[in-house]
Amino acid sequence: MANNLYNKQVTPKGYKRGGGVKKPGKVKSFFGKIRKKIVPTFGEQFSDAKKSGKKTFKSTRDDKTKGKLEYNTKTAVEVKAAKKRMSDRERARVGDKSKQLSDKGAAFKLARKSGKKEFTHKGKKYSTLLKGEKPNKIMPELSGKTSKKIKKFIGA
């Protein structure tokens, strides 16, 4: 309740507390409308093209490339969401290789899944161990009392 009363108070200059912004007068708003028609900003051009359902638009703002470059009306968030929806095959068709396996990577994956210790790709031998992974050492089979002591000590 107290907060609500505080926000409705008015300062001597006529601005409301709480970040209220004073609206432009009739002259400024008139010139603003004319400016939007004659020299719209990039953001205004983008939003107009998006509202009208266009996929691309040409900007008239840039002095060097005035009207030569075409811009897409999709935002970065929309493009990212569309990429997530695409399958690996569709991405490959478009030419995006970010989520694709290389030939060597595919061979590595296949060899690792089948349980092989190494695989051959283009005449060279490669290990299926990942970086930092150590090979499993198989202990030789021991017999007698010493083997029991050793196994107990190691925890096998």
PDB file of C-alpha atoms in Angstrom, residues 2-117:
ATOM      1  CA  ALA A   2       2.756   2.440   0.958  1.00  0.00           C
ATOM      2  CA  ASN A   3       4.669   1.552  -2.202  1.00  0.00           C
ATOM      3  CA  ASN A   4       1.623   2.252  -4.340  1.00  0.00           C
ATOM      4  CA  LEU A   5       1.203   5.721  -2.799  1.00  0.00           C
ATOM      5  CA  TYR A   6       4.884   6.458  -3.307  1.00  0.00           C
ATOM      6  CA  ASN A   7       4.719   5.694  -7.044  1.00  0.00           C
ATOM      7  CA  LYS A   8       1.782   8.067  -7.580  1.00  0.00           C
ATOM      8  CA  GLN A   9       3.601  11.065  -6.109  1.00  0.00           C
ATOM      9  CA  VAL A  10       4.661  13.734  -8.599  1.00  0.00           C
ATOM     10  CA  THR A  11       7.920  15.671  -8.485  1.00  0.00           C
ATOM     11  CA  PRO A  12       7.984  19.458  -9.096  1.00  0.00           C
ATOM     12  CA  LYS A  13       9.134  19.008 -12.742  1.00  0.00           C
ATOM     13  CA  GLY A  14       6.065  16.962 -13.661  1.00  0.00           C
ATOM     14  CA  TYR A  15       7.761  13.564 -13.962  1.00  0.00           C
ATOM     15  CA  LYS A  16       6.268  10.663 -12.061  1.00  0.00           C
ATOM     16  CA  ARG A  17       8.530   8.819  -9.686  1.00  0.00           C
ATOM     17  CA  GLY A  18       9.479   5.310 -10.617  1.00  0.00           C
ATOM     18  CA  GLY A  19      11.058   6.042 -14.004  1.00  0.00           C
ATOM     19  CA  GLY A  20       8.069   7.514 -15.820  1.00  0.00           C
ATOM     20  CA  VAL A  21       8.968   9.195 -19.118  1.00  0.00           C
ATOM     21  CA  LYS A  22       7.332  12.345 -20.376  1.00  0.00           C
ATOM     22  CA  LYS A  23       5.670  11.992 -23.802  1.00  0.00           C
ATOM     23  CA  PRO A  24       7.025  14.150 -26.640  1.00  0.00           C
ATOM     24  CA  GLY A  25       5.001  17.225 -27.560  1.00  0.00           C
ATOM     25  CA  LYS A  26       2.932  17.677 -30.728  1.00  0.00           C
ATOM     26  CA  VAL A  27       5.818  19.190 -32.720  1.00  0.00           C
ATOM     27  CA  LYS A  28       8.321  16.434 -31.815  1.00  0.00           C
ATOM     28  CA  SER A  29       5.835  13.650 -32.487  1.00  0.00           C
ATOM     29  CA  PHE A  30       4.948  15.226 -35.871  1.00  0.00           C
ATOM     30  CA  PHE A  31       8.618  15.351 -36.908  1.00  0.00           C
ATOM     31  CA  GLY A  32       9.117  11.826 -35.557  1.00  0.00           C
ATOM     32  CA  LYS A  33       6.368  10.487 -37.833  1.00  0.00           C
ATOM     33  CA  ILE A  34       7.879  12.237 -40.858  1.00  0.00           C
ATOM     34  CA  ARG A  35      11.365  10.927 -40.019  1.00  0.00           C
ATOM     35  CA  LYS A  36      10.007   7.356 -39.807  1.00  0.00           C
ATOM     36  CA  LYS A  37       8.630   7.659 -43.333  1.00  0.00           C
ATOM     37  CA  ILE A  38      11.666   9.363 -44.885  1.00  0.00           C
ATOM     38  CA  VAL A  39      14.628   7.896 -42.964  1.00  0.00           C
ATOM     39  CA  PRO A  40      13.552   4.878 -40.873  1.00  0.00           C
ATOM     40  CA  THR A  41      16.102   3.284 -38.564  1.00  0.00           C
ATOM     41  CA  PHE A  42      17.315  -0.268 -39.173  1.00  0.00           C
ATOM     42  CA  GLY A  43      15.159  -1.530 -36.296  1.00  0.00           C
ATOM     43  CA  GLU A  44      12.067   0.139 -37.728  1.00  0.00           C
ATOM     44  CA  GLN A  45      12.770  -1.340 -41.167  1.00  0.00           C
ATOM     45  CA  PHE A  46      13.301  -4.777 -39.589  1.00  0.00           C
ATOM     46  CA  SER A  47      10.040  -4.647 -37.629  1.00  0.00           C
ATOM     47  CA  ASP A  48       8.060  -3.399 -40.654  1.00  0.00           C
ATOM     48  CA  ALA A  49       9.413  -6.235 -42.824  1.00  0.00           C
ATOM     49  CA  LYS A  50       8.680  -8.789 -40.097  1.00  0.00           C
ATOM     50  CA  LYS A  51       5.111  -7.483 -39.634  1.00  0.00           C
ATOM     51  CA  SER A  52       4.434  -7.634 -43.374  1.00  0.00           C
ATOM     52  CA  GLY A  53       5.651 -11.268 -43.456  1.00  0.00           C
ATOM     53  CA  LYS A  54       8.737 -10.753 -45.623  1.00  0.00           C
ATOM     54  CA  LYS A  55      11.666 -13.149 -45.261  1.00  0.00           C
ATOM     55  CA  THR A  56      14.293 -10.568 -46.281  1.00  0.00           C
ATOM     56  CA  PHE A  57      14.511  -6.791 -46.630  1.00  0.00           C
ATOM     57  CA  LYS A  58      16.979  -4.231 -47.968  1.00  0.00           C
ATOM     58  CA  SER A  59      18.158  -1.549 -45.550  1.00  0.00           C
ATOM     59  CA  THR A  60      18.375   2.060 -46.719  1.00  0.00           C
ATOM     60  CA  ARG A  61      20.277   3.217 -43.626  1.00  0.00           C
ATOM     61  CA  ASP A  62      23.874   2.210 -44.438  1.00  0.00           C
ATOM     62  CA  ASP A  63      25.625   4.917 -46.511  1.00  0.00           C
ATOM     63  CA  LYS A  64      28.184   2.648 -48.229  1.00  0.00           C
ATOM     64  CA  THR A  65      25.910  -0.225 -49.243  1.00  0.00           C
ATOM     65  CA  LYS A  66      22.584   1.618 -49.415  1.00  0.00           C
ATOM     66  CA  GLY A  67      19.923  -0.846 -50.592  1.00  0.00           C
ATOM     67  CA  LYS A  68      22.480  -3.422 -51.804  1.00  0.00           C
ATOM     68  CA  LEU A  69      22.537  -5.806 -48.848  1.00  0.00           C
ATOM     69  CA  GLU A  70      19.600  -8.024 -47.991  1.00  0.00           C
ATOM     70  CA  TYR A  71      18.907  -8.793 -44.356  1.00  0.00           C
ATOM     71  CA  ASN A  72      16.961 -11.713 -42.912  1.00  0.00           C
ATOM     72  CA  THR A  73      13.895 -11.018 -40.747  1.00  0.00           C
ATOM     73  CA  LYS A  74      14.660 -13.914 -38.394  1.00  0.00           C
ATOM     74  CA  THR A  75      16.164 -13.084 -35.023  1.00  0.00           C
ATOM     75  CA  ALA A  76      19.157 -14.992 -33.637  1.00  0.00           C
ATOM     76  CA  VAL A  77      16.882 -16.774 -31.152  1.00  0.00           C
ATOM     77  CA  GLU A  78      14.572 -17.969 -33.955  1.00  0.00           C
ATOM     78  CA  VAL A  79      17.506 -19.259 -36.021  1.00  0.00           C
ATOM     79  CA  LYS A  80      18.887 -21.140 -33.008  1.00  0.00           C
ATOM     80  CA  ALA A  81      15.478 -22.703 -32.319  1.00  0.00           C
ATOM     81  CA  ALA A  82      15.145 -23.757 -35.974  1.00  0.00           C
ATOM     82  CA  LYS A  83      18.596 -25.397 -35.883  1.00  0.00           C
ATOM     83  CA  LYS A  84      17.573 -27.389 -32.819  1.00  0.00           C
ATOM     84  CA  ARG A  85      14.506 -28.699 -34.658  1.00  0.00           C
ATOM     85  CA  MET A  86      16.534 -29.846 -37.690  1.00  0.00           C
ATOM     86  CA  SER A  87      17.774 -33.411 -37.841  1.00  0.00           C
ATOM     87  CA  ASP A  88      21.410 -34.270 -38.571  1.00  0.00           C
ATOM     88  CA  ARG A  89      20.483 -35.182 -42.142  1.00  0.00           C
ATOM     89  CA  GLU A  90      18.727 -31.849 -42.762  1.00  0.00           C
ATOM     90  CA  ARG A  91      21.706 -29.986 -41.258  1.00  0.00           C
ATOM     91  CA  ALA A  92      24.064 -31.842 -43.600  1.00  0.00           C
ATOM     92  CA  ARG A  93      21.893 -30.893 -46.581  1.00  0.00           C
ATOM     93  CA  VAL A  94      22.065 -27.225 -45.597  1.00  0.00           C
ATOM     94  CA  GLY A  95      25.849 -27.479 -45.176  1.00  0.00           C
ATOM     95  CA  ASP A  96      26.110 -27.148 -41.385  1.00  0.00           C
ATOM     96  CA  LYS A  97      28.876 -29.459 -40.179  1.00  0.00           C
ATOM     97  CA  SER A  98      28.835 -28.444 -36.509  1.00  0.00           C
ATOM     98  CA  LYS A  99      26.997 -31.565 -35.313  1.00  0.00           C
ATOM     99  CA  GLN A 100      28.296 -33.988 -37.960  1.00  0.00           C
ATOM    100  CA  LEU A 101      30.822 -36.750 -37.325  1.00  0.00           C
ATOM    101  CA  SER A 102      33.906 -36.938 -39.506  1.00  0.00           C
ATOM    102  CA  ASP A 103      34.805 -40.214 -41.229  1.00  0.00           C
ATOM    103  CA  LYS A 104      37.428 -40.903 -38.573  1.00  0.00           C
ATOM    104  CA  GLY A 105      34.972 -40.037 -35.796  1.00  0.00           C
ATOM    105  CA  ALA A 106      32.367 -42.414 -37.202  1.00  0.00           C
ATOM    106  CA  ALA A 107      34.959 -45.210 -37.427  1.00  0.00           C
ATOM    107  CA  PHE A 108      36.055 -44.500 -33.831  1.00  0.00           C
ATOM    108  CA  LYS A 109      32.459 -44.584 -32.591  1.00  0.00           C
ATOM    109  CA  LEU A 110      31.742 -47.875 -34.360  1.00  0.00           C
ATOM    110  CA  ALA A 111      34.948 -49.532 -33.068  1.00  0.00           C
ATOM    111  CA  ARG A 112      34.341 -48.316 -29.516  1.00  0.00           C
ATOM    112  CA  LYS A 113      30.743 -49.590 -29.520  1.00  0.00           C
ATOM    113  CA  SER A 114      31.836 -52.995 -30.770  1.00  0.00           C
ATOM    114  CA  GLY A 115      34.429 -53.206 -27.961  1.00  0.00           C
ATOM    115  CA  LYS A 116      37.608 -53.146 -30.045  1.00  0.00           C
ATOM    116  CA  LYS A 117      40.857 -51.792 -28.549  1.00  0.00           C
TER     117      LYS A 117
END
